[in-house]
């Protein structure tokens, strides 16, 4: 009965369709904009830049978090933290 089941499953399996053609896209080699980010900490474990689905980039520079709207180019200061001595 094992062979009968194997034949049943292999004969009733749907045929595979060929993989869809991959779509290529052009990735420019030169940047369209350059973010000047003085005081951006170089720390592997910190996430100091975040890009939202509404096309807003949040950047933490020193003690301040800024929001940059990529659609309009507007920059807003979100908040500033007091520096504390450790």
mmCIF file of C-alpha atoms in Angstrom:
data_model
loop_
_atom_site.group_PDB
_atom_site.id
_atom_site.type_symbol
_atom_site.label_atom_id
_atom_site.label_comp_id
_atom_site.label_asym_id
_atom_site.label_seq_id
_atom_site.Cartn_x
_atom_site.Cartn_y
_atom_site.Cartn_z
ATOM 1 C CA UNK A 1 0.000 0.000 0.000
ATOM 2 C CA UNK A 2 2.916 2.328 0.521
ATOM 3 C CA UNK A 3 3.798 2.206 -3.170
ATOM 4 C CA UNK A 4 0.172 2.865 -4.135
ATOM 5 C CA UNK A 5 0.127 6.011 -1.973
ATOM 6 C CA UNK A 6 3.393 7.186 -3.444
ATOM 7 C CA UNK A 7 2.059 6.752 -6.958
ATOM 8 C CA UNK A 8 -1.217 8.449 -6.024
ATOM 9 C CA UNK A 9 0.522 11.518 -4.646
ATOM 10 C CA UNK A 10 3.071 11.801 -7.416
ATOM 11 C CA UNK A 11 0.503 11.421 -10.202
ATOM 12 C CA UNK A 12 -1.966 13.910 -8.731
ATOM 13 C CA UNK A 13 0.603 16.560 -7.850
ATOM 14 C CA UNK A 14 0.065 19.805 -9.761
ATOM 15 C CA UNK A 15 2.668 20.618 -12.362
ATOM 16 C CA UNK A 16 5.149 23.317 -11.411
ATOM 17 C CA UNK A 17 4.997 26.569 -13.262
ATOM 18 C CA UNK A 18 8.265 28.128 -14.349
ATOM 19 C CA UNK A 19 9.577 30.837 -12.044
ATOM 20 C CA UNK A 20 8.425 34.343 -12.830
ATOM 21 C CA UNK A 21 10.849 36.461 -14.781
ATOM 22 C CA UNK A 22 12.857 38.596 -12.395
ATOM 23 C CA UNK A 23 12.388 42.316 -12.758
ATOM 24 C CA UNK A 24 15.540 44.362 -12.569
ATOM 25 C CA UNK A 25 15.697 47.947 -11.426
ATOM 26 C CA UNK A 26 18.286 50.639 -11.879
ATOM 27 C CA UNK A 27 20.204 51.561 -8.741
ATOM 28 C CA UNK A 28 22.135 54.798 -9.206
ATOM 29 C CA UNK A 29 25.828 54.752 -8.340
ATOM 30 C CA UNK A 30 25.819 58.386 -7.162
ATOM 31 C CA UNK A 31 23.698 59.636 -4.230
ATOM 32 C CA UNK A 32 20.709 61.859 -4.953
ATOM 33 C CA UNK A 33 21.054 63.577 -1.558
ATOM 34 C CA UNK A 34 23.747 63.692 1.092
ATOM 35 C CA UNK A 35 22.898 63.822 4.791
ATOM 36 C CA UNK A 36 25.262 66.069 6.697
ATOM 37 C CA UNK A 37 25.199 64.517 10.165
ATOM 38 C CA UNK A 38 27.736 66.054 12.537
ATOM 39 C CA UNK A 39 27.690 64.510 16.024
ATOM 40 C CA UNK A 40 26.284 61.223 14.724
ATOM 41 C CA UNK A 41 27.707 58.613 17.088
ATOM 42 C CA UNK A 42 29.590 55.758 15.473
ATOM 43 C CA UNK A 43 28.160 52.929 17.545
ATOM 44 C CA UNK A 44 27.199 49.562 16.050
ATOM 45 C CA UNK A 45 24.621 48.848 18.769
ATOM 46 C CA UNK A 46 22.689 52.123 18.515
ATOM 47 C CA UNK A 47 19.971 52.766 15.952
ATOM 48 C CA UNK A 48 20.408 56.504 15.393
ATOM 49 C CA UNK A 49 18.639 56.713 12.024
ATOM 50 C CA UNK A 50 15.098 55.513 11.290
ATOM 51 C CA UNK A 51 13.113 55.906 8.050
ATOM 52 C CA UNK A 52 9.334 55.639 8.419
ATOM 53 C CA UNK A 53 6.786 54.409 5.899
ATOM 54 C CA UNK A 54 5.502 57.997 5.623
ATOM 55 C CA UNK A 55 8.879 59.056 4.112
ATOM 56 C CA UNK A 56 10.176 60.786 7.252
ATOM 57 C CA UNK A 57 13.736 60.243 8.427
ATOM 58 C CA UNK A 58 14.491 60.530 12.147
ATOM 59 C CA UNK A 59 18.119 61.258 13.034
ATOM 60 C CA UNK A 60 19.678 61.503 16.505
ATOM 61 C CA UNK A 61 22.561 63.974 16.534
ATOM 62 C CA UNK A 62 24.287 64.531 19.860
ATOM 63 C CA UNK A 63 21.429 65.166 22.357
ATOM 64 C CA UNK A 64 18.752 66.121 19.784
ATOM 65 C CA UNK A 65 16.433 64.101 17.528
ATOM 66 C CA UNK A 66 15.515 65.687 14.191
ATOM 67 C CA UNK A 67 12.818 64.746 11.679
ATOM 68 C CA UNK A 68 13.451 65.265 7.972
ATOM 69 C CA UNK A 69 10.511 65.003 5.581
ATOM 70 C CA UNK A 70 11.920 63.586 2.344
ATOM 71 C CA UNK A 71 8.867 64.710 0.350
ATOM 72 C CA UNK A 72 8.999 68.374 1.347
ATOM 73 C CA UNK A 73 12.561 68.787 2.614
ATOM 74 C CA UNK A 74 11.334 70.263 5.924
ATOM 75 C CA UNK A 75 13.406 69.657 9.067
ATOM 76 C CA UNK A 76 11.824 69.701 12.527
ATOM 77 C CA UNK A 77 13.396 69.266 15.943
ATOM 78 C CA UNK A 78 11.539 66.490 17.744
ATOM 79 C CA UNK A 79 13.197 66.620 21.169
ATOM 80 C CA UNK A 80 16.395 67.418 23.054
ATOM 81 C CA UNK A 81 17.709 65.431 25.992
ATOM 82 C CA UNK A 82 19.705 66.828 28.894
ATOM 83 C CA UNK A 83 23.239 65.543 29.003
ATOM 84 C CA UNK A 84 23.973 63.608 32.154
ATOM 85 C CA UNK A 85 27.367 62.970 33.640
ATOM 86 C CA UNK A 86 28.036 59.267 34.129
#
